[in-house]
Coordinates of C-alpha atoms and ligand atoms in Angstrom, one line a residue:
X1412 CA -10.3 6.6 15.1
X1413 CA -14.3 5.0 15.1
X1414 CA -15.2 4.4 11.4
X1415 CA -18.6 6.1 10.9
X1416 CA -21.6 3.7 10.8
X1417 CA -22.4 5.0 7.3
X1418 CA -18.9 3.7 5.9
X1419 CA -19.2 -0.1 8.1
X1420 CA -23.0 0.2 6.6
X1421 CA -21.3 0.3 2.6
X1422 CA -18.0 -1.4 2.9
X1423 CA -18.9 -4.4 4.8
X1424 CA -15.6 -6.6 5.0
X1425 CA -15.0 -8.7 1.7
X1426 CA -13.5 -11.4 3.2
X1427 CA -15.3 -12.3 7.0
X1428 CA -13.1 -13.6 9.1
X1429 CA -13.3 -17.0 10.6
X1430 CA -15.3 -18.6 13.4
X1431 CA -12.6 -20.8 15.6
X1432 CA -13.5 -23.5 14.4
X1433 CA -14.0 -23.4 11.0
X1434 CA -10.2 -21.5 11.4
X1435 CA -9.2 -24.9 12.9
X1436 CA -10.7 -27.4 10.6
X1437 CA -9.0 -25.2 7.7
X1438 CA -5.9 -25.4 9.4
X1439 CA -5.9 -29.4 9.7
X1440 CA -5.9 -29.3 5.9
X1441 CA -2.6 -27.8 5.3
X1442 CA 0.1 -30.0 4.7
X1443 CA 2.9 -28.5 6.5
X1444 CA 4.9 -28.6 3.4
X1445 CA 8.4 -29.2 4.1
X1446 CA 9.8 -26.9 1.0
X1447 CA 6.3 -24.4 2.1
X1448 CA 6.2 -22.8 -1.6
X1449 CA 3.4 -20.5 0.6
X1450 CA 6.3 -19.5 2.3
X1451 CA 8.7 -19.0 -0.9
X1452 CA 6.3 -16.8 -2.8
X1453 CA 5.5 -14.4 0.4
X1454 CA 8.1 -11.5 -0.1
X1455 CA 8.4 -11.0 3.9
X1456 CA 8.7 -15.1 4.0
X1457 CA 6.1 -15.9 6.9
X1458 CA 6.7 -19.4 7.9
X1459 CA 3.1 -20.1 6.7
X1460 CA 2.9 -24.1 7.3
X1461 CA 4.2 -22.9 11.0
X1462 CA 1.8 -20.5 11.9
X1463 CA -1.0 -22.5 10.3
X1464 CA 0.2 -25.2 12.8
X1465 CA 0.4 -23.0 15.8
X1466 CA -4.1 -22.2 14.3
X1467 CA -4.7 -26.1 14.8
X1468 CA -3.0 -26.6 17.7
X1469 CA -5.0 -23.9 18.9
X1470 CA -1.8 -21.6 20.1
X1471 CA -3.1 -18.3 18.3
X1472 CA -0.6 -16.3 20.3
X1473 CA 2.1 -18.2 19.0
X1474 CA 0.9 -18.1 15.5
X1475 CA 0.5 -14.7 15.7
X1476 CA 4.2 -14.1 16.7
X1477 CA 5.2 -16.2 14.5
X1478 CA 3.7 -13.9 11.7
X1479 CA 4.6 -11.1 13.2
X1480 CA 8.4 -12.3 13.5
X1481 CA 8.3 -11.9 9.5
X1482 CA 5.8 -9.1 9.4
X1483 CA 5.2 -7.0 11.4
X1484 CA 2.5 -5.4 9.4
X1485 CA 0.3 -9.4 9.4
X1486 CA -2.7 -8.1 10.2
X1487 CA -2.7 -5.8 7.5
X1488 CA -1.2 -8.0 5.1
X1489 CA -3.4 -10.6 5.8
X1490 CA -6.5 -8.6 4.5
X1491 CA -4.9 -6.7 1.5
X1492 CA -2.4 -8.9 -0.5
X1493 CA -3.5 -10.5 -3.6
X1494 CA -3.2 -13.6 -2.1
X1495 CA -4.3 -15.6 -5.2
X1496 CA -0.5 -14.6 -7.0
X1497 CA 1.3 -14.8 -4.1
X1498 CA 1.2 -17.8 -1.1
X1499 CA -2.4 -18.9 -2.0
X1500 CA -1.3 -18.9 -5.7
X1501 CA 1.7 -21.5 -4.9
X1502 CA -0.1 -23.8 -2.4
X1503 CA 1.1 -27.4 -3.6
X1504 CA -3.3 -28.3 -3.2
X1505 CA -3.6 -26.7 -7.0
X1506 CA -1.3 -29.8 -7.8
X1507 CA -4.2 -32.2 -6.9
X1508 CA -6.7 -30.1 -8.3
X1509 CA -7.9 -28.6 -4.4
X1510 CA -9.1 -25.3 -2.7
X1511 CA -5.6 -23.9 -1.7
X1512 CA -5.7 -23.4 1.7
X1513 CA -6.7 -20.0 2.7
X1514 CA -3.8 -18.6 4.2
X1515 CA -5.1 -14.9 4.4
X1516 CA -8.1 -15.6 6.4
X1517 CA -6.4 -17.5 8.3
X1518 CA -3.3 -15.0 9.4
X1519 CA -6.0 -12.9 10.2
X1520 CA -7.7 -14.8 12.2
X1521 CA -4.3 -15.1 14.4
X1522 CA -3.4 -11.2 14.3
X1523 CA -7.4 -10.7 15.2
X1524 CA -6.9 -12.7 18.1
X1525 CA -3.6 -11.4 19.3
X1526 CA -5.0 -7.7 18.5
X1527 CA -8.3 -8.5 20.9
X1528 CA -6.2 -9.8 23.7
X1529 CA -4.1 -7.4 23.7
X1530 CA -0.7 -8.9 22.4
X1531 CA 2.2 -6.7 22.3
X1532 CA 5.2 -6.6 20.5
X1533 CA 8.8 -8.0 22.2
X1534 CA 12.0 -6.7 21.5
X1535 CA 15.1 -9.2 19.8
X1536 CA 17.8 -7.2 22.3
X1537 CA 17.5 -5.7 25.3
X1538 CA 20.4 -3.8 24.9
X1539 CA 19.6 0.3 24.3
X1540 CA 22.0 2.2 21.5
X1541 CA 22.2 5.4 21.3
X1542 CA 21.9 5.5 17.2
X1543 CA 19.2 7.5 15.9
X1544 CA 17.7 6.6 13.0
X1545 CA 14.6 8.8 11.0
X1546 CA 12.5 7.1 8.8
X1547 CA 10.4 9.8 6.3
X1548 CA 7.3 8.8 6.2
X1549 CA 4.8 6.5 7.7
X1550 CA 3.8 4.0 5.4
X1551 CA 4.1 0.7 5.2
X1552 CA 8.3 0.6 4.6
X1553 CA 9.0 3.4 7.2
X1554 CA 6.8 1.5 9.9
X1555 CA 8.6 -2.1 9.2
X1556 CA 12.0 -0.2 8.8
X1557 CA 11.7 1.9 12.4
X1558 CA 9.7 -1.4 14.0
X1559 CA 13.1 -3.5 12.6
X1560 CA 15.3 -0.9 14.3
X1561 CA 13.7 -0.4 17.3
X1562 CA 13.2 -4.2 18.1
X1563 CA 17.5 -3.9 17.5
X1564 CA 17.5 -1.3 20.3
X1565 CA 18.0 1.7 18.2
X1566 CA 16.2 4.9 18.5
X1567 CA 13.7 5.7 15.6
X1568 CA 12.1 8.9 14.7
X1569 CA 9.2 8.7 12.1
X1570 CA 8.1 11.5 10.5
X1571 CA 4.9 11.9 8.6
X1572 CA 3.2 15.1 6.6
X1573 CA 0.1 13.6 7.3
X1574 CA -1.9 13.7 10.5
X1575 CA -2.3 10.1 10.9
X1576 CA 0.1 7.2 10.2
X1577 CA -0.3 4.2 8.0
X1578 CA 0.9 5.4 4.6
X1579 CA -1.9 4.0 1.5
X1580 CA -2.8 1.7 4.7
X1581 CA -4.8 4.0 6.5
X1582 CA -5.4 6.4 3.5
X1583 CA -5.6 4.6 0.1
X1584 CA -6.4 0.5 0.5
X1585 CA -10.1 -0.2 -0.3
X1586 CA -12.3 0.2 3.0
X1587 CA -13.9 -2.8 2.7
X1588 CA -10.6 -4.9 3.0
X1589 CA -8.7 -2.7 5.5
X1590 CA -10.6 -0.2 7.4
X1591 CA -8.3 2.9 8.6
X1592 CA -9.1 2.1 12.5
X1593 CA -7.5 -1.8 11.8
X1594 CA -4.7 0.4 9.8
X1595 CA -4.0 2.5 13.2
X1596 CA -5.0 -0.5 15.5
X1597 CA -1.7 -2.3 14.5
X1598 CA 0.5 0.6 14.6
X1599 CA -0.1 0.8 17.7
X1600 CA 2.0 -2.2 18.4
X1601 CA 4.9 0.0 16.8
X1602 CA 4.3 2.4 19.0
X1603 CA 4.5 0.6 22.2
X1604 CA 8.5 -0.6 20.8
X1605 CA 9.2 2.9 21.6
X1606 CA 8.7 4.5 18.1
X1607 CA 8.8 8.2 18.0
X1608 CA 5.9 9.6 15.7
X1609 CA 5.9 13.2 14.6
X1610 CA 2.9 14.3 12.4
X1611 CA 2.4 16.9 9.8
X1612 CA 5.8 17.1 9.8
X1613 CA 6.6 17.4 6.0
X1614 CA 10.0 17.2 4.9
X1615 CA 10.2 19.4 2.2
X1616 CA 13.5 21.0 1.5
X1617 CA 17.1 20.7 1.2
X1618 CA 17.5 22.2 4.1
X1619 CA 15.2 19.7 6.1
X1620 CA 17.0 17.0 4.9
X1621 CA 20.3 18.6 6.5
X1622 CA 19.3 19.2 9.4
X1623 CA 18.2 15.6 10.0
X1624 CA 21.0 14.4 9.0
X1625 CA 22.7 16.4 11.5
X1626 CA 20.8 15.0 14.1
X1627 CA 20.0 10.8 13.1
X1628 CA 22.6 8.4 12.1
X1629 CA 20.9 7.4 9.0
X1630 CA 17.6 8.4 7.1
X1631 CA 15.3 5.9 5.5
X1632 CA 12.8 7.2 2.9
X1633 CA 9.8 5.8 2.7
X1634 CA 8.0 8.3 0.9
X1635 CA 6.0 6.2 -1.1
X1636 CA 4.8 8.1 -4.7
X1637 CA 3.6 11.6 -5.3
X1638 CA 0.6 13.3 -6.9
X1639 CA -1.4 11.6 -9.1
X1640 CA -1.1 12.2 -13.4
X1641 CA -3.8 14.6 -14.4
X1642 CA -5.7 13.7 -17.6
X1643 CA -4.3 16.9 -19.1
X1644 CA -7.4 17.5 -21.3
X1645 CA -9.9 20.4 -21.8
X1646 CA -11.9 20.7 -18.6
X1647 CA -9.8 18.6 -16.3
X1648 CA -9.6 21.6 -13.8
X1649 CA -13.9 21.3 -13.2
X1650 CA -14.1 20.7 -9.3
X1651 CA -16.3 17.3 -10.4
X1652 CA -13.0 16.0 -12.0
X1653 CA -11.8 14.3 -8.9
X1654 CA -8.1 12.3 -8.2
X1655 CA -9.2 8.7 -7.3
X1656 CA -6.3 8.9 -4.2
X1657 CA -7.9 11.8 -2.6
X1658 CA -11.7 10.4 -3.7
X1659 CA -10.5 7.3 -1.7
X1660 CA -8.8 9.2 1.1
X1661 CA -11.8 11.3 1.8
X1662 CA -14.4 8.4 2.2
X1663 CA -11.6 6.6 4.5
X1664 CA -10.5 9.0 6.9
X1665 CA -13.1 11.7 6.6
X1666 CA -17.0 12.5 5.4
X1667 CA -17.8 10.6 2.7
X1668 CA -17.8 12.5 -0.4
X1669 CA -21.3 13.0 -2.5
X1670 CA -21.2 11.1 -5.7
X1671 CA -23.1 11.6 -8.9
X1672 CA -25.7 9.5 -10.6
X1673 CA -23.2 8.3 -13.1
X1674 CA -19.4 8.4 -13.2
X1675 CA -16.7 7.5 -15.3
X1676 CA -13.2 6.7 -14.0
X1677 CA -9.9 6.5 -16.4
X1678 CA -7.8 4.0 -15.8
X1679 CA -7.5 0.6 -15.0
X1680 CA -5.1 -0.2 -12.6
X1681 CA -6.1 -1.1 -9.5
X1682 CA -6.6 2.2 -7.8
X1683 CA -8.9 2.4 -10.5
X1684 CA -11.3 -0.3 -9.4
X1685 CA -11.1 0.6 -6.1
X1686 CA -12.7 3.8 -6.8
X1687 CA -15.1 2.4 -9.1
X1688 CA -16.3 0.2 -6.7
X1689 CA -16.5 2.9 -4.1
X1690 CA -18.2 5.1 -5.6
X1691 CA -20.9 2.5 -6.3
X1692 CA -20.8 1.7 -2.8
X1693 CA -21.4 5.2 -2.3
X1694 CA -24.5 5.4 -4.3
X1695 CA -23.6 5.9 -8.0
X1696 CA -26.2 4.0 -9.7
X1697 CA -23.4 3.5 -13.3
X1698 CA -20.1 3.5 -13.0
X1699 CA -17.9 2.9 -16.0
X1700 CA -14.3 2.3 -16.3
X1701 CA -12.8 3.9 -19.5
X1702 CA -9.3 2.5 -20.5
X1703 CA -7.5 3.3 -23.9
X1704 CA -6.5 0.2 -24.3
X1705 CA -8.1 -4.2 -24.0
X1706 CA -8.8 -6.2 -21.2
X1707 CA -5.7 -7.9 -21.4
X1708 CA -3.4 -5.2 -20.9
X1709 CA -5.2 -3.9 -17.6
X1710 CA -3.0 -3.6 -14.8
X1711 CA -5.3 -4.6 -12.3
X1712 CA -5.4 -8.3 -10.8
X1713 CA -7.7 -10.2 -12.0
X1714 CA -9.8 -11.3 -9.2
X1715 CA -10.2 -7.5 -8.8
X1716 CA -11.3 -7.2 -12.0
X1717 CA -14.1 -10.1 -11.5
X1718 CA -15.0 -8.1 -8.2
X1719 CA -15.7 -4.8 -10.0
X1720 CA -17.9 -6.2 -12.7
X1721 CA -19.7 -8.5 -9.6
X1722 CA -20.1 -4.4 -8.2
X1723 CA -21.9 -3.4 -11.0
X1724 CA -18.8 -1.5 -12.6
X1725 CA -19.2 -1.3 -16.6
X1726 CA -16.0 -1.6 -18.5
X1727 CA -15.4 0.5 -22.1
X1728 CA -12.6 -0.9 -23.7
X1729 CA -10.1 1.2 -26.4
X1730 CA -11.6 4.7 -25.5
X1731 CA -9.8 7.9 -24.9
X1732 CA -11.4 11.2 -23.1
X1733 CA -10.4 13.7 -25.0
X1734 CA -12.6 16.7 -23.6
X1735 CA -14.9 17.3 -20.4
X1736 CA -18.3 19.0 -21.2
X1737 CA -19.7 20.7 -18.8
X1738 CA -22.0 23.6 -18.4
X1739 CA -23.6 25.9 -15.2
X1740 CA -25.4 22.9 -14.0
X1741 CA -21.8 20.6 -13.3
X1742 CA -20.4 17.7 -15.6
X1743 CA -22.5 16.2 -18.5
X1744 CA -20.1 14.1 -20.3
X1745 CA -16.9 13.4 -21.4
X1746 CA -16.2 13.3 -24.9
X1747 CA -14.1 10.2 -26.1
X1748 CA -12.2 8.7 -29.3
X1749 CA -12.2 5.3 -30.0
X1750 CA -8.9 3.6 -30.3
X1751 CA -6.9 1.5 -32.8
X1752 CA -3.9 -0.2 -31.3
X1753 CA -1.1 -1.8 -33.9
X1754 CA 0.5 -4.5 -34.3
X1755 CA 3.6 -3.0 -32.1
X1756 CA 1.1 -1.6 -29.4
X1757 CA 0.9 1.8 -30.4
X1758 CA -2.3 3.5 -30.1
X1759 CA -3.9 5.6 -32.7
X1760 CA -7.3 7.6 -32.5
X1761 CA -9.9 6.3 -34.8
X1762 CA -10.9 9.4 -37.5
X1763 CA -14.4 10.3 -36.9
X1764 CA -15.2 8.2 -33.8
X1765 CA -15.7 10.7 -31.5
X1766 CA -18.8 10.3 -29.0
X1767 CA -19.8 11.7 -25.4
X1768 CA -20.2 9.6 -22.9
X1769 CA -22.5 11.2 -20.1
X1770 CA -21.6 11.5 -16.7
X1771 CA -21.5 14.5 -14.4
X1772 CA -18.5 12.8 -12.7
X1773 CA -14.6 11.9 -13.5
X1774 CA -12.4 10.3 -11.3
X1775 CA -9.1 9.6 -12.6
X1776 CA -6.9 7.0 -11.7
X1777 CA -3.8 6.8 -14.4
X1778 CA -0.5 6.5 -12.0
X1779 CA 1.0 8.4 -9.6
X1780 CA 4.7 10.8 -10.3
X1781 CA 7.1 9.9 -8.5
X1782 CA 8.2 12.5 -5.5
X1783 CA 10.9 13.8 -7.6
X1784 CA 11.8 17.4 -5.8
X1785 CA 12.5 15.7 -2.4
X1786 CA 14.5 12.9 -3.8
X1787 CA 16.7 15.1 -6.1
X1788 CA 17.4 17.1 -2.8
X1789 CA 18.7 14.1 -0.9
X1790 CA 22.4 14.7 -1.5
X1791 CA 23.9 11.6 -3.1
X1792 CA 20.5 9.7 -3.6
X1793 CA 21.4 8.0 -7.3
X1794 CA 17.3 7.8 -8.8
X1795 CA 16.9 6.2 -12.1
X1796 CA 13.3 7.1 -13.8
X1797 CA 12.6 8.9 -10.9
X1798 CA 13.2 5.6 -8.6
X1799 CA 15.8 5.8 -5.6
X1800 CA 18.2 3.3 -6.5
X1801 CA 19.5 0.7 -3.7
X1802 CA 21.1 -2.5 -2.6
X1803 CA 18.1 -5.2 -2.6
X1804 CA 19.5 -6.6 -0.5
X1805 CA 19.8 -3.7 2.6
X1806 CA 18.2 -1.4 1.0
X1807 CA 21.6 1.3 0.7
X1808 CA 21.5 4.1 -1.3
X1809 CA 24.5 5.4 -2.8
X1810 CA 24.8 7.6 -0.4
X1811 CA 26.2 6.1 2.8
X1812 CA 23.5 8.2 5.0
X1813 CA 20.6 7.2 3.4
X1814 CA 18.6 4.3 3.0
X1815 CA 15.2 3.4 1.1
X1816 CA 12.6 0.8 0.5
X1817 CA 8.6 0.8 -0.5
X1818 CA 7.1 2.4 -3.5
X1819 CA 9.6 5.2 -4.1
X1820 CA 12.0 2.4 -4.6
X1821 CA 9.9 0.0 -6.7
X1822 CA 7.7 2.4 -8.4
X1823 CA 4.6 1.2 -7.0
X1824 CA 3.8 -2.3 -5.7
X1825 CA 2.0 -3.9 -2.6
X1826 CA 2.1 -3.2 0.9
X1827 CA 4.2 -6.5 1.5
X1828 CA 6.7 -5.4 -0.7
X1829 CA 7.2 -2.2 1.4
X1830 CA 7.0 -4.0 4.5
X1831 CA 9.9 -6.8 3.3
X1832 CA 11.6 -3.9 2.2
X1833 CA 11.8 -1.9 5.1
X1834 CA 12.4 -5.1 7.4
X1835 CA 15.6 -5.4 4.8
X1836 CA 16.7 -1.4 5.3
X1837 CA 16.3 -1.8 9.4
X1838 CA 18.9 -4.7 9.3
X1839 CA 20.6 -3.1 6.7
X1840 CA 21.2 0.0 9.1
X1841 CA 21.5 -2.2 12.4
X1842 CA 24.5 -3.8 10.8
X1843 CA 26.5 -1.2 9.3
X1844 CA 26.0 0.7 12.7
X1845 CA 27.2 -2.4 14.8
X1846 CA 30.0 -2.5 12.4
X1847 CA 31.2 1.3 12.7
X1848 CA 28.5 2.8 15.9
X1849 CA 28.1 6.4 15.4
X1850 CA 26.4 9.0 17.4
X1851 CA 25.3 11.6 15.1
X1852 CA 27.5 13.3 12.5
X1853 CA 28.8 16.4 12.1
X1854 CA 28.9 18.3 8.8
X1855 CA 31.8 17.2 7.0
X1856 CA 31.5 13.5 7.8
X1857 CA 32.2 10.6 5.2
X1858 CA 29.2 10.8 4.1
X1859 CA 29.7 14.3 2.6
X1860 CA 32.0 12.9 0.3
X1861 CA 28.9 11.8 -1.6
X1862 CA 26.9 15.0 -1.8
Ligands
FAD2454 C1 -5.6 3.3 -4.0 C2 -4.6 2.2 -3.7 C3 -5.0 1.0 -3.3 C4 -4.1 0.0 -3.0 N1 -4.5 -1.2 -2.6 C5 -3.6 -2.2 -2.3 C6 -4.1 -3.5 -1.9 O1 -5.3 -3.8 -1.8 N2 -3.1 -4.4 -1.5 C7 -1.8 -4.1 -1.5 O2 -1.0 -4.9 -1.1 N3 -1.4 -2.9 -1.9 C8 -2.2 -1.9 -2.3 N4 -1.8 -0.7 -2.7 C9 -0.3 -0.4 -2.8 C10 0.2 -0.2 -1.4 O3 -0.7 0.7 -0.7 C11 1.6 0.5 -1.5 O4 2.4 -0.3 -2.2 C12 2.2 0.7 -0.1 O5 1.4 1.4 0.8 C13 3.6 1.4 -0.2 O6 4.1 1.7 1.0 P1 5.1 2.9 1.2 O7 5.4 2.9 2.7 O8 6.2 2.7 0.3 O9 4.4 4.2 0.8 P2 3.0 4.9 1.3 O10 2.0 3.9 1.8 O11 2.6 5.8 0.2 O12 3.5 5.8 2.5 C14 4.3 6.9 2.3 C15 4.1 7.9 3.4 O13 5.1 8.9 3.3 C16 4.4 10.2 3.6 N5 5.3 11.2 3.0 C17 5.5 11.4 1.7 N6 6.3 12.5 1.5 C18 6.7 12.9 2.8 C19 7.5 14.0 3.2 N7 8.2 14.7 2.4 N8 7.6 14.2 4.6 C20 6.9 13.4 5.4 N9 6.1 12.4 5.0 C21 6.0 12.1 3.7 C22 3.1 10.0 3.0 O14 2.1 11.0 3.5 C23 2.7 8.6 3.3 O15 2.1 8.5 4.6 C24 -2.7 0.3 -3.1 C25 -2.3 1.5 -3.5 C26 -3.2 2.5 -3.9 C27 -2.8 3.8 -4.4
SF4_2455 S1 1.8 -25.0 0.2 FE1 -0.4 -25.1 1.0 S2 -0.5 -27.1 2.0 FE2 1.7 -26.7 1.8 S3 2.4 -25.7 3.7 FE3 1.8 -24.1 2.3 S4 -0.4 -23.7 2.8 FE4 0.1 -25.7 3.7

């Protein structure tokens, strides 16, 4: 897929990559900690001191396998986790009061360089099983999870709804630090393991989810969240009143959508900024965030929060939309009520401090539902707030078919949570099929027991 010039024009790349040797001199200053609290406070555990190593000594192919042996999503990783509470947030150099070293940019500057010549991915057995595993979805956790198993020698199917892979990767992650044509770049590595891909392939029913368990050995969801909340206000159904997921899909993966002269987003969370900050990029000349309650209790990280305001994105603290004016012409504003919040954190509207706020455009951005019809129709599945339930550590379910990582497991974290857990759920699997190999079931097998 080629991004379109208009889109590399706006979302240049927030953090350049390295020239070799600036990579290198970098490199030299790392430590090579021998407790590595980089490596401790990565969920997939990259060996960060060794792959930094492999940079100086000027091995970028064994750097980059050395990522990838963790993660096999490091080139995306390296340009979309908050870095700054993760391994750049524990590097021992904050101790002495120095720059931590800049991991990210330099993982990428390995997976770049094992992407450009052409690296490939190797497998950990050469033996072939006959298992067949489907992973549902393509996301981050469902590409980790099938890479895991196929690397083992089993057969994985993934099956997407969508018409390209990559899960928030491709279709939700800010252009300007993961571009969808890097997203499909590396799954391409997936793909040469031997991966089966089947798109716009929704699996929907009861009756879908039968089936496949007739045919695969196990099923991993990765399924990630569902629709996003609506504001559930007066005027919320205008066609102007936009869902910042499918705002941000659009401008990814196809034309970039128009944009007003002013817009307001609701929320605060990081989908949130990122739409803010695209739909500056896009040409709105004010962008404000409205959020019912303070700074403080954003849920976006705070260097993204620095980012937006360095965008141009205004910020209204304690507001509420309470109605969307609009009249033949489109959107002219949203009408809002200031908020108290007590001493417990409950919020009250202020009597009488009602005001409009003119935009012609809303975007929201206030969480996601989980995908609660599909999971309730996974026979067995245990969910808890709408959560699959599992074993952290393999990433079981309670029911002995089914297995489950990313956000419809955690309710919505980073894309190296799903990748660490979908890494767990393919060893997971491996082991309980080495322990008891299966070829596919037939109705009426253990695992019925649980339905
Ligand atoms: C706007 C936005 C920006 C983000 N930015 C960042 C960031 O900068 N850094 C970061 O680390 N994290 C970020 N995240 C979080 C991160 O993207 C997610 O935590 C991660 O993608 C979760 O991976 P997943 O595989 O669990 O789910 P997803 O990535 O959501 O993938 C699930 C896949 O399953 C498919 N699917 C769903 N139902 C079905 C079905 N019934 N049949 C077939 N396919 C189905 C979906 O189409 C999707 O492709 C962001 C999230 C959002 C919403
Ligand atoms: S903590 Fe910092 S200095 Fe130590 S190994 Fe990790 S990156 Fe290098």
């Amino acid at each position: 897929m080629q991004q379109s010039k208009e889109i590399a024009e706006r979302f240049p790349d927030l953090h350049p990559p390295f020239e070799a040797q600036a990579a290198i001199a970098e490199a030299n200053r790392c430590l090579n900690c021998f407790d590595a609290p980089c490596t401790g406070a990565c969920p997939t555990h990259i060996d960060v001191p060794r792959f930094i190593g492999k940079i100086a000594r000027d091995n970028l192919r064994g750097s980059a396998l050395t990522i990838l042996d963790a993660n096999v999503l490091g080139a995306s990783c390296s340009r979309v986790c908050p870095v700054d509470v993760l391994c750049e947030g524990a590097c021992v150099l904050h101790r002495y009061n120095k720059k931590p070293i800049e991991i990210a940019r330099l993982q990428r500057f390995a997976m770049d360089g094992f992407h450009a010549a052409g690296g490939t991915l190797g497998r950990k057995s050469r033996e072939e099983r006959p298992e067949k595993i489907a992973c549902i979805g393509a996301g981050p956790a469902s590409l980790a999870c099938a890479a895991e198993l196929r690397q083992c020698g089993f057969q994985a199917t993934v099956f997407e709804r969508r018409p390209l892979p990559g899960g928030l990767n491709t279709y939700g992650v800010a252009e300007y630090k993961l571009p969808a044509h890097a997203s499909l770049e590396e799954i391409e590595l997936i793909r040469g393991l031997g991966v089966e891909f089947r798109y716009e392939t929704e699996i929907r029913t009861q009756e879908d989810l039968v089936t496949l368990e007739r045919e695969f050995d196990r099923l991993f969801l990765g399924v990630g969240l569902g629709a996003a909340h609506r504001l559930g206000i007066p005027g919320d159904d205008h066609r102007d009143v936009i869902d910042a997921l499918q705002f941000i899909a659009r401008y990814k993966t196809a034309d970039p959508p128009a944009v007003a002269e002013s817009v307001a987003v609701i929320g605060a969370g990081n989908t949130a900024i990122d739409a803010a900050n695209a739909a500056r990029r896009l040409g709105a000349s004010n962008v404000a965030i409205l959020y019912r309650r303070g700074e403080r209790h954003m849920s976006a990280f705070a260097f993204e929060y620095e980012h937006a305001k360095q965008e141009g994105v205004q910020f209204q603290w304690r507001v509420m939309p309470v109605k969307i004016d609009s009249d033949e012409r489109g959107i002219c504003s949203i009408e809002c009520v200031r908020v108290a919040i007590g001493e417990n954190g409950v919020l009250a509207a202020v009597p009488g401090s009602n005001f409009h706020f003119a935009c012609q455009q809303v975007i929201y951005a206030i969480g996601q539902s989980p995908l609660l019809e599909l999971l309730s129709a996974c026979r067995g599945v245990e969910l808890s707030h709408g959560r699959v339930v599992v074993n952290r550590a393999t990433g079981a379910t309670s029911n002995p078919k089914y297995f489950a990582g990313g956000d419809c497991v955690n309710g919505g974290r980073e894309v190296v949570d799903a990748v660490a857990d979908g890494k767990r759920a393919g060893i997971g699997i491996a082991q309980v099929l080495k322990v008891a190999p299966q070829r596919t079931s037939s109705p009426g097998a253990p695992e019925a027991a649980h339905a």
